[in-house]
Amino acid sequence: MRERTRLVLRERVPSWVRLRCGLEPKTLAALAVVLVLGVVLAAQHFRAGRPEPVRAPQLVGDAPPAPEATRPGPSPGPPPAEEPAGRIVVDVSGKVRRPGVLRLPAGSRVADALRAAGGARTGTDLTGLNRARVLMDGEQVVVGVPQPPGGPAPGPPGLTGGGAPGGGPLSLNTATVEQLDTLPGVGPVLAQHIVDYRTEHGGFRSVDELREVTGIGDRRFADLQPLVRP
């Protein structure tokens, strides 16, 4: 019964179906190889077409600045010492180790002149010497020597400005209150004003600065101008 049914179905099946179903083993193996190759190619195509994650581009503003080339700077060292422009010439005499005419930077003080002259000799009294006073060009610094007889009233020992009425111009930067008191029209009070102005401003740089002293007007300045020097 089973064999008869199979024969009946076989006769009714079209011939092209019977040909395809009745394949030989070699043909079947070839079809299997083709099928495997097709599967492999399909897998590769699927993998190549699969979307991949892409990293977002970095913003230009967030990019770190490129390091600039640094030029080699000068080797570090101590800053240059500032020195007042110009030089002055002073005469240092008296009880110093190396008296003579010295050339010092402008703005030097009496202490600088003493140091340049080798310092005062041992035993010299420097009590009345203002070593912090600013020196002026052409000034004479006499250390430890009193005024000669016939000169102006002696001031503090160790420093004289030279000159008084009848003996040459009086130095406004070195004269004492007693010496200034000998000038015409200058009393003890005005003499003290001159000394105070000298101390406050570091000395007189010109005779015209006398106009700025309290108590000296144009008329008194005209009387004092030929009798004094810086």
Backbone as JSON, one array per atom type, in Angstrom:
{
  "sequence": "MRERTRLVLRERVPSWVRLRCGLEPKTLAALAVVLVLGVVLAAQHFRAGRPEPVRAPQLVGDAPPAPEATRPGPSPGPPPAEEPAGRIVVDVSGKVRRPGVLRLPAGSRVADALRAAGGARTGTDLTGLNRARVLMDGEQVVVGVPQPPGGPAPGPPGLTGGGAPGGGPLSLNTATVEQLDTLPGVGPVLAQHIVDYRTEHGGFRSVDELREVTGIGDRRFADLQPLVRP",
  "N": [[0.84, -1.21, 0.0], [1.85, 1.19, 0.8], [3.98, 1.45, -1.02], [2.58, 1.59, -3.38], [1.23, 4.0, -3.13], [3.36, 5.77, -3.15], [4.3, 5.51, -5.72], [2.14, 6.43, -7.17], [2.07, 9.13, -6.42], [4.47, 9.94, -7.39], [4.11, 9.76, -10.11], [2.3, 11.76, -10.54], [3.66, 14.09, -9.84], [5.34, 16.92, -11.22], [7.77, 16.75, -13.89], [10.04, 18.38, -13.67], [10.25, 18.87, -10.99], [10.77, 16.34, -10.06], [13.3, 16.04, -11.15], [14.84, 17.94, -9.73], [14.6, 17.06, -7.15], [15.83, 14.66, -7.27], [18.7, 14.72, -7.03], [22.18, 14.17, -7.6], [24.89, 13.01, -5.47], [27.32, 14.49, -5.83], [26.45, 16.81, -7.0], [24.85, 17.77, -4.95], [26.81, 18.28, -2.96], [28.21, 20.34, -4.17], [26.27, 22.31, -4.22], [25.99, 22.69, -1.5], [28.47, 23.81, -0.82], [28.32, 26.21, -2.25], [26.2, 27.34, -0.9], [27.31, 27.69, 1.67], [29.37, 29.56, 1.13], [27.79, 31.7, 0.32], [26.53, 32.31, 2.74], [28.73, 33.15, 4.25], [29.61, 35.44, 2.82], [27.36, 37.01, 3.1], [27.4, 37.44, 5.86], [29.76, 38.96, 6.14], [29.06, 41.2, 4.66], [26.97, 42.16, 6.21], [28.34, 42.79, 8.57], [30.05, 44.8, 7.66], [28.23, 46.77, 6.97], [27.16, 47.5, 9.37], [26.36, 50.04, 11.74], [28.82, 52.12, 13.31], [29.98, 53.48, 16.42], [30.83, 56.93, 16.54], [33.24, 59.22, 17.58], [32.62, 62.41, 18.97], [33.71, 65.45, 17.48], [36.31, 67.46, 18.93], [35.83, 70.62, 20.43], [37.07, 73.73, 19.18], [37.54, 75.8, 20.91], [37.95, 74.51, 23.31], [40.36, 73.35, 23.1], [43.61, 72.94, 24.37], [45.89, 75.68, 24.68], [48.57, 75.97, 22.4], [51.89, 75.43, 23.4], [53.99, 78.23, 23.62], [57.01, 79.11, 22.06], [59.67, 79.71, 24.12], [61.93, 82.26, 24.64], [65.33, 82.23, 25.53], [66.08, 83.92, 28.45], [68.02, 86.6, 29.98], [70.66, 85.76, 32.19], [69.88, 85.4, 35.63], [70.58, 87.91, 38.03], [71.94, 90.22, 40.47], [70.07, 93.26, 40.82], [71.01, 96.23, 39.06], [72.73, 98.72, 40.83], [71.38, 101.84, 41.67], [72.61, 104.98, 40.9], [73.08, 108.39, 41.61], [72.94, 110.73, 38.95], [75.78, 112.35, 37.49], [78.64, 114.03, 39.01], [80.34, 115.35, 41.9], [82.7, 117.7, 43.23], [84.64, 117.9, 46.06], [86.45, 119.34, 48.8], [88.28, 117.85, 51.18], [89.67, 118.27, 54.25], [91.83, 118.67, 57.14], [91.72, 116.66, 60.07], [92.02, 113.99, 58.79], [92.83, 110.85, 57.22], [93.63, 110.81, 54.53], [93.73, 113.6, 53.23], [92.42, 115.9, 50.78], [91.36, 116.82, 47.4], [88.37, 115.48, 46.35], [86.46, 113.45, 44.17], [83.16, 112.73, 44.0], [80.08, 110.82, 43.73], [77.13, 112.59, 42.74], [74.92, 113.69, 45.25], [76.15, 112.52, 47.38], [77.05, 112.18, 50.86], [78.33, 113.74, 53.9], [79.46, 111.69, 55.37], [80.21, 109.92, 53.35], [82.26, 111.38, 52.13], [84.14, 111.46, 54.21], [84.72, 108.74, 54.39], [85.84, 108.3, 51.87], [88.12, 109.77, 52.16], [89.66, 108.23, 53.77], [88.82, 108.16, 56.39], [88.39, 109.61, 59.68], [91.12, 110.68, 61.78], [92.48, 108.88, 64.59], [91.07, 109.66, 67.69], [89.9, 112.05, 66.95], [87.43, 114.48, 67.43], [84.18, 114.11, 66.54], [81.74, 115.06, 67.24], [80.17, 117.36, 66.67], [79.84, 117.14, 63.97], [77.85, 116.84, 61.19], [77.24, 114.09, 59.75], [75.35, 113.1, 58.06], [74.59, 114.99, 56.26], [73.88, 116.29, 53.01], [76.26, 116.69, 50.46], [77.53, 119.49, 48.57], [78.55, 120.62, 45.31], [81.88, 121.78, 45.05], [82.26, 122.26, 47.71], [83.86, 122.65, 50.94], [85.1, 120.53, 53.39], [86.07, 120.56, 56.58], [87.69, 118.8, 58.98], [87.73, 118.44, 62.39], [89.24, 120.75, 62.94], [89.59, 123.92, 64.36], [88.22, 127.26, 63.7], [90.37, 129.61, 62.14], [92.14, 132.35, 63.82], [90.54, 135.55, 63.76], [88.67, 134.89, 61.93], [85.26, 133.99, 61.14], [82.73, 133.61, 63.7], [83.33, 130.77, 65.67], [81.95, 127.64, 64.87], [80.29, 124.47, 65.43], [82.74, 122.01, 66.26], [84.74, 120.55, 63.72], [83.5, 121.01, 61.2], [83.4, 123.46, 58.78], [82.05, 126.16, 56.94], [83.24, 128.22, 55.77], [83.98, 131.6, 55.31], [82.5, 134.79, 55.97], [80.81, 137.89, 56.55], [82.9, 140.2, 55.04], [84.9, 138.32, 54.83], [84.54, 136.65, 52.65], [82.01, 134.74, 50.83], [79.42, 133.23, 52.8], [78.79, 129.87, 53.53], [75.71, 128.44, 53.02], [75.08, 125.83, 53.55], [76.77, 124.87, 55.49], [77.13, 126.68, 57.51], [76.66, 127.75, 60.89], [74.06, 128.54, 63.31], [74.99, 130.68, 64.78], [76.89, 131.76, 63.03], [75.29, 132.5, 60.85], [73.81, 134.44, 62.1], [75.42, 136.63, 62.07], [75.1, 137.85, 59.65], [73.81, 140.65, 57.78], [70.68, 141.89, 58.78], [69.76, 139.44, 59.64], [68.64, 137.7, 62.32], [68.74, 135.72, 65.39], [66.37, 134.15, 65.25], [65.65, 134.09, 62.49], [67.97, 132.99, 61.51], [67.78, 130.45, 62.61], [65.58, 129.55, 61.2], [66.68, 129.31, 58.66], [68.52, 127.24, 59.06], [66.75, 125.2, 59.76], [65.31, 124.91, 57.37], [67.37, 124.01, 55.73], [67.97, 121.54, 56.92], [65.56, 120.17, 56.54], [65.28, 119.99, 53.75], [67.56, 118.81, 52.89], [69.77, 120.43, 52.38], [71.02, 123.42, 50.68], [70.77, 124.01, 47.26], [71.08, 126.1, 45.62], [71.52, 129.67, 45.83], [69.19, 130.99, 45.42], [67.2, 129.55, 46.68], [66.9, 130.65, 49.16], [64.78, 132.39, 49.11], [62.59, 130.86, 49.72], [62.64, 130.48, 52.4], [61.1, 131.08, 55.49], [60.43, 134.38, 56.38], [62.23, 135.74, 54.8], [62.22, 138.13, 52.48], [61.98, 139.8, 49.25], [63.6, 142.1, 49.39], [65.32, 141.63, 51.56], [66.52, 139.33, 50.61], [67.95, 140.38, 48.45], [69.9, 141.8, 49.83], [71.3, 139.73, 51.08], [72.18, 138.03, 49.06], [74.77, 138.56, 47.75], [76.44, 137.83, 49.82], [76.39, 135.19, 50.55], [76.66, 131.66, 49.75], [75.86, 128.42, 48.23]],
  "CA": [[0.0, 0.0, 0.0], [2.76, 2.33, 0.88], [4.72, 1.52, -2.29], [1.64, 2.03, -4.42], [0.99, 5.44, -2.92], [4.57, 6.51, -3.56], [4.35, 5.48, -7.18], [1.08, 7.33, -7.66], [2.51, 10.53, -6.19], [5.61, 10.21, -8.27], [3.64, 9.97, -11.46], [1.6, 13.03, -10.61], [4.6, 15.23, -9.62], [5.95, 17.34, -12.48], [9.09, 16.17, -14.16], [11.16, 19.27, -13.22], [10.4, 18.69, -9.53], [11.45, 15.08, -9.84], [14.72, 16.22, -11.46], [15.5, 18.69, -8.66], [14.66, 16.28, -5.93], [16.68, 13.49, -7.47], [20.06, 15.19, -7.27], [23.27, 13.27, -7.3], [25.7, 13.47, -4.3], [28.29, 15.52, -6.19], [25.72, 18.07, -7.17], [24.44, 18.22, -3.62], [27.97, 18.84, -2.27], [28.51, 21.63, -4.76], [25.27, 23.26, -3.72], [26.28, 22.99, -0.1], [29.6, 24.76, -0.78], [27.82, 27.52, -2.67], [25.38, 27.88, 0.18], [28.2, 28.17, 2.76], [30.0, 30.8, 0.68], [26.8, 32.77, 0.37], [26.33, 32.72, 4.13], [29.92, 33.91, 4.69], [29.57, 36.76, 2.2], [26.28, 37.79, 3.73], [27.83, 37.88, 7.2], [30.71, 40.06, 6.0], [28.33, 42.39, 4.23], [26.22, 42.65, 7.36], [29.28, 43.41, 9.51], [30.54, 46.06, 7.09], [27.17, 47.77, 6.96], [26.68, 47.79, 10.73], [26.8, 51.39, 12.18], [29.81, 52.14, 14.39], [29.97, 54.75, 17.16], [31.83, 57.92, 16.12], [33.54, 60.19, 18.65], [32.31, 63.78, 18.57], [34.93, 66.26, 17.35], [36.59, 68.37, 20.05], [35.65, 72.02, 20.09], [38.34, 74.47, 19.06], [37.76, 76.62, 22.1], [38.38, 73.71, 24.45], [41.7, 72.81, 22.88], [44.61, 73.68, 25.16], [46.75, 76.51, 23.83], [49.87, 75.38, 22.09], [52.95, 76.12, 24.14], [54.79, 79.13, 22.82], [58.46, 78.94, 22.21], [60.23, 80.68, 25.05], [63.28, 82.66, 24.34], [66.17, 82.24, 26.74], [66.29, 85.25, 29.0], [69.35, 86.82, 30.55], [70.92, 85.06, 33.44], [69.5, 86.24, 36.76], [71.67, 88.5, 38.8], [71.47, 91.32, 41.31], [69.71, 94.44, 40.04], [72.06, 97.25, 39.1], [72.56, 99.75, 41.85], [71.1, 103.15, 41.11], [73.54, 106.01, 41.36], [72.69, 109.7, 41.1], [73.69, 111.15, 37.77], [76.74, 113.44, 37.7], [79.6, 113.93, 40.09], [80.68, 116.6, 42.57], [84.08, 117.81, 43.7], [84.7, 118.48, 47.4], [87.78, 119.41, 49.4], [88.26, 117.31, 52.55], [90.93, 118.57, 54.91], [91.77, 118.52, 58.59], [92.24, 115.44, 60.69], [91.64, 112.78, 58.07], [94.03, 110.09, 56.83], [94.06, 111.17, 53.17], [93.05, 114.84, 52.85], [92.61, 116.32, 49.39], [90.17, 117.07, 46.59], [87.75, 114.2, 46.03], [85.32, 113.43, 43.23], [82.17, 111.81, 44.54], [78.8, 110.87, 43.02], [76.18, 113.6, 43.2], [74.05, 113.17, 46.29], [76.93, 111.94, 48.47], [76.93, 112.85, 52.14], [79.6, 113.98, 54.58], [80.03, 110.39, 55.75], [80.87, 109.37, 52.16], [83.51, 112.1, 51.94], [85.08, 110.98, 55.22], [85.14, 107.38, 54.01], [86.75, 108.4, 50.72], [89.38, 110.35, 52.64], [90.32, 107.28, 54.67], [88.27, 108.23, 57.73], [89.02, 110.56, 60.61], [92.22, 110.14, 62.58], [92.12, 108.4, 65.92], [90.96, 110.7, 68.71], [89.25, 113.25, 66.43], [86.08, 114.67, 67.95], [83.2, 114.29, 65.46], [80.43, 115.25, 67.86], [79.41, 118.41, 65.99], [79.88, 116.94, 62.51], [76.63, 116.23, 60.66], [77.7, 113.17, 58.7], [74.23, 112.76, 57.19], [74.27, 116.12, 55.39], [74.18, 116.11, 51.58], [77.32, 117.58, 50.02], [77.32, 120.29, 47.36], [79.75, 120.75, 44.5], [82.78, 122.86, 45.43], [82.22, 122.47, 49.17], [85.03, 122.26, 51.72], [84.79, 119.86, 54.64], [87.24, 120.6, 57.46], [87.4, 117.86, 60.06], [88.5, 118.53, 63.63], [90.13, 121.92, 62.98], [88.8, 125.11, 64.68], [88.37, 128.4, 62.81], [91.57, 130.4, 62.43], [91.86, 133.65, 64.45], [90.12, 136.59, 62.84], [87.62, 134.39, 61.05], [83.91, 134.09, 61.7], [82.53, 132.95, 64.99], [83.49, 129.33, 65.49], [80.75, 126.82, 64.98], [80.59, 123.17, 66.0], [84.02, 121.53, 65.79], [84.8, 119.5, 62.72], [82.97, 121.36, 59.89], [83.26, 124.88, 58.56], [81.6, 126.48, 55.6], [84.13, 129.24, 55.25], [83.47, 132.9, 54.89], [81.58, 135.59, 56.74], [80.89, 139.24, 56.0], [84.26, 140.69, 55.05], [85.85, 137.23, 54.66], [84.09, 135.75, 51.59], [80.62, 134.29, 50.98], [79.16, 132.24, 53.84], [78.11, 128.7, 52.99], [74.41, 128.17, 53.64], [74.97, 124.41, 53.89], [77.66, 124.5, 56.6], [77.16, 127.71, 58.55], [75.86, 127.52, 62.1], [73.12, 129.63, 63.65], [75.78, 131.84, 65.21], [77.49, 132.38, 61.85], [74.23, 133.16, 60.08], [73.35, 135.6, 62.87], [76.29, 137.77, 61.78], [74.7, 138.46, 58.39], [72.94, 141.82, 57.98], [69.25, 141.65, 58.72], [69.45, 138.08, 60.08], [68.75, 137.51, 63.75], [68.75, 134.3, 65.8], [65.18, 133.44, 64.8], [65.76, 133.86, 61.05], [69.09, 132.05, 61.31], [67.27, 129.11, 62.9], [64.72, 129.16, 60.08], [67.55, 128.88, 57.56], [69.06, 125.92, 59.4], [65.65, 124.24, 59.69], [65.04, 124.65, 55.95], [68.49, 123.21, 55.23], [67.83, 120.17, 57.43], [64.36, 119.56, 55.97], [65.41, 119.79, 52.31], [68.84, 118.19, 52.56], [70.76, 121.42, 51.98], [70.72, 124.4, 49.64], [71.4, 123.75, 45.97], [71.34, 127.41, 45.02], [71.22, 130.78, 46.74], [67.79, 131.41, 45.2], [66.3, 128.85, 47.6], [66.67, 131.48, 50.35], [63.46, 133.03, 48.99], [61.59, 129.95, 50.26], [62.76, 130.45, 53.86], [60.15, 131.98, 56.15], [61.02, 135.61, 56.94], [63.14, 136.37, 53.84], [61.53, 138.7, 51.33], [62.82, 140.18, 48.11], [64.59, 143.1, 49.78], [66.35, 140.99, 52.4], [67.27, 138.41, 49.76], [68.91, 141.18, 47.67], [71.03, 142.15, 50.71], [72.07, 138.53, 51.46], [72.65, 137.27, 47.9], [76.22, 138.59, 47.49], [77.2, 137.46, 51.0], [76.24, 133.76, 50.84], [76.78, 130.69, 48.66], [75.27, 127.15, 48.66]],
  "C": [[0.87, 1.24, 0.0], [3.52, 2.5, -0.44], [3.81, 2.01, -3.4], [1.38, 3.52, -4.3], [2.17, 6.25, -3.41], [4.65, 6.57, -5.07], [3.3, 6.42, -7.79], [1.51, 8.79, -7.55], [3.65, 10.9, -7.13], [5.16, 10.47, -9.69], [2.94, 11.32, -11.61], [2.52, 14.25, -10.39], [5.21, 15.6, -10.93], [7.37, 16.81, -12.61], [10.22, 17.06, -13.63], [11.36, 19.18, -11.72], [11.12, 17.4, -9.26], [12.94, 15.2, -10.13], [15.46, 16.92, -10.32], [15.63, 17.87, -7.37], [15.59, 15.08, -6.08], [18.1, 13.9, -7.8], [21.07, 14.12, -6.9], [24.09, 13.81, -6.13], [26.68, 14.56, -4.66], [27.6, 16.86, -6.36], [25.28, 18.64, -5.83], [25.59, 18.83, -2.86], [28.32, 20.21, -2.83], [27.53, 22.7, -4.3], [25.54, 23.65, -2.27], [27.42, 23.99, 0.02], [29.15, 26.15, -1.17], [27.0, 28.17, -1.57], [26.23, 28.42, 1.31], [28.87, 29.47, 2.38], [29.03, 31.98, 0.71], [26.55, 33.27, 1.78], [27.49, 33.57, 4.63], [29.9, 35.32, 4.11], [28.49, 37.64, 2.81], [26.68, 38.31, 5.11], [28.81, 39.04, 7.11], [30.02, 41.35, 5.57], [27.54, 43.01, 5.39], [27.14, 43.37, 8.35], [29.79, 44.75, 8.98], [29.48, 47.15, 7.12], [26.67, 48.15, 8.34], [27.19, 49.17, 11.17], [27.78, 51.28, 13.35], [29.74, 53.48, 15.11], [31.12, 55.65, 16.74], [31.99, 58.93, 17.23], [33.3, 61.6, 18.15], [33.6, 64.58, 18.48], [35.07, 67.22, 18.51], [36.47, 69.81, 19.59], [36.99, 72.73, 20.07], [38.62, 75.27, 20.31], [38.26, 75.83, 23.28], [39.79, 73.19, 24.29], [42.7, 73.6, 23.7], [45.52, 74.47, 24.25], [48.1, 75.85, 23.62], [50.96, 76.14, 22.83], [53.8, 76.97, 23.22], [56.27, 78.9, 23.09], [59.01, 80.07, 23.08], [61.67, 80.98, 24.67], [64.12, 82.66, 25.62], [66.41, 83.66, 27.19], [67.68, 85.41, 29.57], [69.48, 86.11, 31.88], [70.58, 85.96, 34.61], [70.72, 86.73, 37.5], [71.14, 89.64, 39.64], [71.14, 92.53, 40.47], [70.8, 95.48, 40.14], [71.74, 98.31, 40.11], [72.36, 101.11, 41.18], [72.05, 104.17, 41.73], [73.11, 107.33, 40.79], [73.57, 110.1, 39.94], [74.63, 112.29, 38.13], [77.66, 113.17, 38.87], [79.84, 115.31, 40.67], [82.13, 116.53, 43.01], [84.06, 118.52, 45.04], [86.15, 118.42, 47.89], [87.67, 118.97, 50.85], [89.63, 117.55, 53.16], [90.75, 118.43, 56.41], [92.31, 117.18, 59.02], [91.63, 114.19, 60.05], [92.91, 112.11, 57.57], [94.53, 110.49, 55.45], [93.33, 112.44, 52.73], [93.34, 115.17, 51.38], [91.27, 116.55, 48.71], [89.63, 115.72, 46.1], [86.61, 114.41, 45.04], [84.36, 112.33, 43.66], [80.9, 111.87, 43.68], [77.89, 111.95, 43.59], [75.21, 112.96, 44.19], [74.81, 112.53, 47.43], [76.79, 112.79, 49.73], [78.31, 113.02, 52.78], [80.26, 112.67, 54.97], [80.74, 109.74, 54.56], [82.21, 110.06, 51.91], [84.56, 111.66, 52.96], [85.61, 109.59, 54.86], [86.12, 107.42, 52.84], [88.1, 108.98, 51.1], [90.1, 109.44, 53.63], [89.81, 107.31, 56.09], [89.03, 109.23, 58.59], [90.14, 109.88, 61.38], [91.74, 109.75, 63.97], [92.12, 109.56, 66.9], [90.29, 111.97, 68.22], [87.81, 113.32, 66.94], [85.14, 114.99, 66.79], [81.81, 114.58, 65.99], [79.59, 116.26, 67.09], [79.36, 118.24, 64.48], [78.61, 116.21, 62.06], [77.02, 115.35, 59.47], [76.58, 112.75, 57.75], [73.89, 113.87, 56.21], [74.71, 115.84, 53.96], [75.23, 117.15, 51.17], [76.93, 118.31, 48.74], [78.64, 120.39, 46.6], [80.57, 121.96, 44.91], [82.84, 123.11, 46.92], [83.53, 122.01, 49.81], [84.57, 121.69, 53.06], [86.08, 119.83, 55.46], [86.9, 119.81, 58.71], [88.34, 118.12, 61.24], [89.42, 119.7, 63.73], [89.28, 123.14, 63.3], [89.07, 126.23, 63.68], [89.65, 129.16, 63.16], [91.21, 131.73, 63.08], [91.51, 134.7, 63.4], [89.03, 136.15, 61.91], [86.27, 134.58, 61.69], [83.81, 133.36, 63.01], [82.58, 131.46, 64.82], [82.18, 128.6, 65.67], [81.1, 125.51, 65.62], [81.91, 122.65, 65.45], [83.86, 120.48, 64.72], [84.3, 119.91, 61.36], [82.83, 122.86, 59.8], [82.84, 125.1, 57.13], [82.44, 127.56, 54.98], [83.39, 130.51, 54.92], [82.45, 133.48, 55.83], [81.66, 136.99, 56.13], [82.3, 139.8, 56.14], [85.27, 139.6, 54.8], [85.43, 136.26, 53.58], [82.67, 135.3, 51.85], [80.5, 133.2, 52.05], [78.36, 131.08, 53.23], [76.81, 128.45, 53.75], [74.3, 126.72, 54.11], [75.83, 124.01, 55.08], [77.66, 125.5, 57.75], [76.25, 127.34, 59.71], [74.91, 128.68, 62.31], [73.89, 130.88, 64.05], [76.42, 132.54, 64.02], [76.44, 133.1, 61.01], [73.72, 134.41, 60.78], [74.2, 136.83, 62.59], [75.93, 138.46, 60.46], [73.78, 139.64, 58.63], [71.47, 141.46, 57.82], [68.83, 140.26, 59.17], [69.68, 138.0, 61.59], [68.75, 136.04, 64.1], [67.55, 133.52, 65.28], [65.27, 133.11, 63.31], [66.9, 132.89, 60.74], [68.63, 130.62, 61.58], [66.35, 128.63, 61.8], [65.55, 128.67, 58.9], [68.1, 127.49, 57.83], [67.97, 124.86, 59.31], [65.32, 123.9, 58.23], [66.13, 123.75, 55.36], [68.36, 121.75, 55.67], [66.65, 119.46, 56.76], [64.54, 119.19, 54.51], [66.75, 119.21, 51.91], [69.88, 119.16, 52.05], [70.25, 122.35, 50.9], [71.47, 124.02, 48.37], [71.67, 125.03, 45.19], [70.96, 128.48, 46.03], [69.76, 131.2, 46.59], [66.81, 130.7, 46.12], [66.08, 129.63, 48.9], [65.3, 132.16, 50.31], [62.36, 132.16, 49.63], [61.65, 129.85, 51.78], [61.8, 131.48, 54.45], [60.89, 133.19, 56.73], [61.97, 136.31, 55.98], [62.31, 136.81, 52.64], [62.51, 139.09, 50.25], [63.92, 141.16, 48.53], [65.71, 142.47, 50.62], [67.17, 140.0, 51.57], [68.31, 139.17, 48.93], [70.11, 141.57, 48.52], [71.92, 140.93, 51.0], [72.71, 137.83, 50.26], [74.15, 137.36, 47.67], [77.06, 138.09, 48.67], [77.17, 135.95, 51.29], [76.45, 132.94, 49.56], [76.17, 129.37, 49.16], [76.19, 126.4, 49.6]]
}
